[in-house]
Short mmCIF file of C-alpha atoms and ligand atoms in Angstrom, two decimals:
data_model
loop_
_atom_site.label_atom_id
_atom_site.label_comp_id
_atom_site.label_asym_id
_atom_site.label_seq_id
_atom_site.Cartn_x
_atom_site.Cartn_y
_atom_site.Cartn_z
CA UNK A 1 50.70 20.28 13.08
CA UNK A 2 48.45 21.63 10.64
CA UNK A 3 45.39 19.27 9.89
CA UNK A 4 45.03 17.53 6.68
CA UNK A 5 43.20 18.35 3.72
CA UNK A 6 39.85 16.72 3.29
CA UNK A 7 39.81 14.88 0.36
CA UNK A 8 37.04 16.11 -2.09
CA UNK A 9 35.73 14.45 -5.50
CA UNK A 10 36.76 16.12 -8.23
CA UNK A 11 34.88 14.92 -10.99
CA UNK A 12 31.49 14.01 -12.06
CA UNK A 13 31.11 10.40 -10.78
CA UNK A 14 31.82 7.76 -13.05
CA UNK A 15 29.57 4.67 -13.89
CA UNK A 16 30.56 2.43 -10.90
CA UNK A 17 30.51 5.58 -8.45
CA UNK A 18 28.37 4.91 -5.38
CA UNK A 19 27.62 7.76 -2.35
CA UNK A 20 28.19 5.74 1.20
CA UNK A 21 26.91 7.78 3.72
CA UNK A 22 29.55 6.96 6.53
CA UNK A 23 28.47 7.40 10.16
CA UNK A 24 32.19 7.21 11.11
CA UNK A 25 36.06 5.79 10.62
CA UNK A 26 35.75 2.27 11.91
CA UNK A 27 32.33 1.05 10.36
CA UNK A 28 33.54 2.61 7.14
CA UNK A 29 37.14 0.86 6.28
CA UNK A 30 35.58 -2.61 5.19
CA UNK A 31 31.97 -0.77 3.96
CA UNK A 32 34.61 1.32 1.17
CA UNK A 33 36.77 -2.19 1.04
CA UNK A 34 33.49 -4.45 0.12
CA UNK A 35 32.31 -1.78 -2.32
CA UNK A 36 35.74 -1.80 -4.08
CA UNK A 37 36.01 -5.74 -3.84
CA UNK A 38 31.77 -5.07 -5.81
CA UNK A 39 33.87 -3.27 -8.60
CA UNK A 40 32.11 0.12 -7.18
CA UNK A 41 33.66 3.08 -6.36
CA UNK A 42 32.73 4.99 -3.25
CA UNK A 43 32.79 8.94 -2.11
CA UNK A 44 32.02 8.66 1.69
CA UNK A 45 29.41 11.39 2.86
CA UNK A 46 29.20 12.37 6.22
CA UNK A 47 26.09 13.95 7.52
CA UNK A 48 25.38 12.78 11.15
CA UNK A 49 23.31 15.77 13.03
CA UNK A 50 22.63 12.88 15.61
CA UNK A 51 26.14 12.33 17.01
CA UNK A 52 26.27 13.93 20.39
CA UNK A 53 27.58 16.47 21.42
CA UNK A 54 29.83 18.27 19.50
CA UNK A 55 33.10 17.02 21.30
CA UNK A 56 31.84 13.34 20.19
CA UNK A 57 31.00 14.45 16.64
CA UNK A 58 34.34 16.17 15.73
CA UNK A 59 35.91 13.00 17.04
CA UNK A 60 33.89 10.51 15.29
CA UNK A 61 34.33 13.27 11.98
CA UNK A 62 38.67 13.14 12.80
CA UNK A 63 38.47 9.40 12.87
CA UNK A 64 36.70 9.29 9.17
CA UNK A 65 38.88 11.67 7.79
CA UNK A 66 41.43 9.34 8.77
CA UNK A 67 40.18 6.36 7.46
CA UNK A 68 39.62 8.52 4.02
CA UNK A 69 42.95 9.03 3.62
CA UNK A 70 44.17 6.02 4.72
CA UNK A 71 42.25 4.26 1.76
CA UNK A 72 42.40 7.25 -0.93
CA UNK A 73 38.44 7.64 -0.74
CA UNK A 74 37.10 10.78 -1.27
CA UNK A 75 34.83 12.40 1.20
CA UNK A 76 32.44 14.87 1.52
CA UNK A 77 31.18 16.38 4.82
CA UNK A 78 28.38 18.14 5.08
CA UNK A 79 29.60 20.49 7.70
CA UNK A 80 32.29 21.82 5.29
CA UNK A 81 30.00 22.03 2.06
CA UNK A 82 28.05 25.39 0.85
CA UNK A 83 24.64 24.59 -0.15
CA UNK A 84 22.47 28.06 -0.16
CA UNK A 85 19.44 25.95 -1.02
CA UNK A 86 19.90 23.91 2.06
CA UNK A 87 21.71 26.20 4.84
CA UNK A 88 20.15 23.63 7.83
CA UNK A 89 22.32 20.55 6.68
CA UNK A 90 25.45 22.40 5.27
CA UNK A 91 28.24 24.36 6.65
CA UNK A 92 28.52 24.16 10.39
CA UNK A 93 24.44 23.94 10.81
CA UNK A 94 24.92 20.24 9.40
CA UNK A 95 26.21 19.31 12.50
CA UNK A 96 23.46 21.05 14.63
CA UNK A 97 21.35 18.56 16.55
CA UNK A 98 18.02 19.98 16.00
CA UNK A 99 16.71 18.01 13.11
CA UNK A 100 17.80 14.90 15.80
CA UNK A 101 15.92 16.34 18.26
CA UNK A 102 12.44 17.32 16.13
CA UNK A 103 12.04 14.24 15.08
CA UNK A 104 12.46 12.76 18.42
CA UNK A 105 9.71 15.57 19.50
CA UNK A 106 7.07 14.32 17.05
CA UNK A 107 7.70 10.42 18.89
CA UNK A 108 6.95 12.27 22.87
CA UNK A 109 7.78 9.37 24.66
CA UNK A 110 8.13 7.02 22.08
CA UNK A 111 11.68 8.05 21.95
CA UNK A 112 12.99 5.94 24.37
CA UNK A 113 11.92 2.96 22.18
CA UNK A 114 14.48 2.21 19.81
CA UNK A 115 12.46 0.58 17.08
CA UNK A 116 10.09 3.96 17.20
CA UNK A 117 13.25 6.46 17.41
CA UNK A 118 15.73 4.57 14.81
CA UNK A 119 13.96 4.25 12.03
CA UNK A 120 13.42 8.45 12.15
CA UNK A 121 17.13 8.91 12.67
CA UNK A 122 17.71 6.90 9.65
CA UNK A 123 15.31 8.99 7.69
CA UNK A 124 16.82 12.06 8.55
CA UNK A 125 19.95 11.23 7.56
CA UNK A 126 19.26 9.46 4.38
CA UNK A 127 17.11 12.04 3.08
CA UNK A 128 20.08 14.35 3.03
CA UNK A 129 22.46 11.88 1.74
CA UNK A 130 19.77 10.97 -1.49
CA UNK A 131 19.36 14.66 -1.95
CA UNK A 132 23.22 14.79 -2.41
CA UNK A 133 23.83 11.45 -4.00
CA UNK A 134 21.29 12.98 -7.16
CA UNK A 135 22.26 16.33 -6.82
CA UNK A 136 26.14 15.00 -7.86
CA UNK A 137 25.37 12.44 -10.34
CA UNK A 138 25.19 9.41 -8.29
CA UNK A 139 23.16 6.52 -9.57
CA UNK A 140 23.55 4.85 -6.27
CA UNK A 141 23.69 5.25 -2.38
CA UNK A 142 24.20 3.07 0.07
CA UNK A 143 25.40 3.53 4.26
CA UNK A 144 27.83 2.09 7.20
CA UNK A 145 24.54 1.75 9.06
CA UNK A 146 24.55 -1.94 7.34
CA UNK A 147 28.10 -2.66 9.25
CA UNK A 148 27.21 -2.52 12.28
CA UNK A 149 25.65 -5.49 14.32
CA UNK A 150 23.89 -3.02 16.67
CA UNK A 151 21.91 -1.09 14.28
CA UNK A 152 18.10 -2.46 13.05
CA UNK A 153 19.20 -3.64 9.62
CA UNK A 154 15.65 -3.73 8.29
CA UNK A 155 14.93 -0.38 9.28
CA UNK A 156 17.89 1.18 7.46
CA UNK A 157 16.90 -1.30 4.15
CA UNK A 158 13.13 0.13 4.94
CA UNK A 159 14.46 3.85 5.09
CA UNK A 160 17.30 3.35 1.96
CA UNK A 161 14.26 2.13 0.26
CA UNK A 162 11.70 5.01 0.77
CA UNK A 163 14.45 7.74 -0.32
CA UNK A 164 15.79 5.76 -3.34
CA UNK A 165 13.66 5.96 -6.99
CA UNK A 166 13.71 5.35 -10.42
CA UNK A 167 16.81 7.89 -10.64
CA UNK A 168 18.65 6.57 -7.46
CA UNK A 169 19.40 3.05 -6.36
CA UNK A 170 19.72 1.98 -2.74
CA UNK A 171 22.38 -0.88 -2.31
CA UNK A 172 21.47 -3.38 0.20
CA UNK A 173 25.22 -4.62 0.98
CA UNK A 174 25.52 -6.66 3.83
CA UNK A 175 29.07 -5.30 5.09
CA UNK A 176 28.54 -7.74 8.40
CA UNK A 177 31.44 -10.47 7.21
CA UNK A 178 33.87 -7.68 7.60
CA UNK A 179 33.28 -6.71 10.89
CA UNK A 180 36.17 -8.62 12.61
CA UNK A 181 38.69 -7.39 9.82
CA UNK A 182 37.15 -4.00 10.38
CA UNK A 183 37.64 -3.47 14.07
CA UNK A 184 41.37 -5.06 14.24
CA UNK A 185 42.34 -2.43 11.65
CA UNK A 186 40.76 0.39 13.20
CA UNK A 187 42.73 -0.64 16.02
CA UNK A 188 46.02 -1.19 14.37
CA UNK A 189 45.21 2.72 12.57
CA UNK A 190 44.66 3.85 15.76
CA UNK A 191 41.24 5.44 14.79
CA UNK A 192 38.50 6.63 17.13
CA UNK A 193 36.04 3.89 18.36
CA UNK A 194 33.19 5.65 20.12
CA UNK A 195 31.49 3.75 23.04
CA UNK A 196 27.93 4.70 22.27
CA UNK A 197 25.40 4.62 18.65
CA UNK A 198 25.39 8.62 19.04
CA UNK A 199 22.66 10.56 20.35
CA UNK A 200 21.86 11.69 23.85
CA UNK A 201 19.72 8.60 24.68
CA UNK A 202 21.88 6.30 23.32
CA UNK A 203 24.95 7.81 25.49
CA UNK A 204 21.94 7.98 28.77
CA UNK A 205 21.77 3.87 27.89
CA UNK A 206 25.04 3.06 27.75
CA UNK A 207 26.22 5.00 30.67
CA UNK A 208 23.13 4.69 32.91
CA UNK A 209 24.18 1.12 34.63
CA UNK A 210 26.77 3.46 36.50
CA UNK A 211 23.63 4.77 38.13
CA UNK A 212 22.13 1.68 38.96
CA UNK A 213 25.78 0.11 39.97
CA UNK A 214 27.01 1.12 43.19
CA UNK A 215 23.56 3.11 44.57
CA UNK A 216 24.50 4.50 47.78
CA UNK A 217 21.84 3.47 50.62
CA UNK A 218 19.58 5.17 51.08
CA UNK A 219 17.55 5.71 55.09
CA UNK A 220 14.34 6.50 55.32
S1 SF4 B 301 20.41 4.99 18.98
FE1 SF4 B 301 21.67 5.52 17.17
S2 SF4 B 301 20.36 5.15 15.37
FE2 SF4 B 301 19.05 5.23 17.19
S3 SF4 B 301 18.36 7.35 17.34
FE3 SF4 B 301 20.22 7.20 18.58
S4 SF4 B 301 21.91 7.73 17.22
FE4 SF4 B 301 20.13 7.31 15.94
#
């Protein structure tokens, strides 16, 4: 079966048009539904070079797509969008990991501390999406980062902050209340719901108790 069309905007955004960078399908179906509920009307962007590895991306990239269409949202990915001035985060390179894993080289050891490593992961991937947001027209940006209850909510406000200006606002939404909703309709779509936050580390946390479950004993 051949795989469905992307859908792409096709006009210069309107007055209520707001860019929400999407991390994936499920935290995005009540993130476009609050924003439409605000009177606002959404184009998802996905640009996510820390989802890990590739397998886990395309997955988490399928599931969006789905949700997209599902809700007649248009979407831009990254990964699929020619930008000579910016060959790094467009066309396939956009889903490369390395700006994931330079910025987790300037923290050393620091990465494995969440509230050092986070905030750079937001950074990296809201710089990109502000770029984009102004570079289209949009007067506002905003991210499914704020629907999840596992991310650092005042790091992502922090980091929406520092890439928004006088030209670009950041929306603070609080997309929390529809997390139930959220997750039974994912289910019911039957969209992809990954089991980690996305990078390598994240995965080595959530996996790692199988390590320190069942240890086989060990003579010395
Ligand atoms: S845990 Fe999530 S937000 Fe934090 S660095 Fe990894 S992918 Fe990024």
């Amino acid at each position: 079966m051949p795989s469905p069309e992307p859908l792409h905007p096709t006009a210069a955004p309107g007055e209520n048009a707001i860019l929400l960078h999407a991390c994936c399908g499920p935290c995005s179906i009540m993130s476009v539904q609050r924003l439409r509920d605000l009177g606002l009307a959404p184009t998802l962007f996905f640009y996510n070079p820390n989802i890990h590895p590739l397998s886990e991306y395309l997955r988490r990239r399928e599931g969006l797509l789905a949700v997209a269409q599902r809700m007649d949202t248009p979407v831009i990915f990254a990964d699929e969008a020619t930008d000579s001035g910016h060959p790094a985060e467009s066309g396939p390179a956009a889903a490369h990991p390395g700006p994931w894993l330079a910025a987790m080289a300037e923290l050393g050891a620091g990465m494995d501390d969440m509230k050092q490593r986070c905030p750079k992961c937001y950074d990296l991937r809201f710089v990109v999406a502000a770029r984009v947001a102004r570079s289209l027209g949009f007067a506002r940006f905003t991210s499914t980062l704020l629907y999840s209850r596992y991310q650092n909510r005042k790091a992502i406000l922090a980091a929406g902050e520092r890439h928004a200006g006088p030209d670009l606002a950041f929306l603070p939404e609080d997309f929390r209340p529809g997390l139930l909703e959220g997750v039974r309709l994912s289910k019911e779509w039957g969209i992809y719901r990954q089991q980690y936050c996305g990078c390598l580390l994240s995965e080595y946390e959530r996996y790692k108790r199988l390590l320190e479950q069942d240890k086989p004993a060990v003579n010395t």
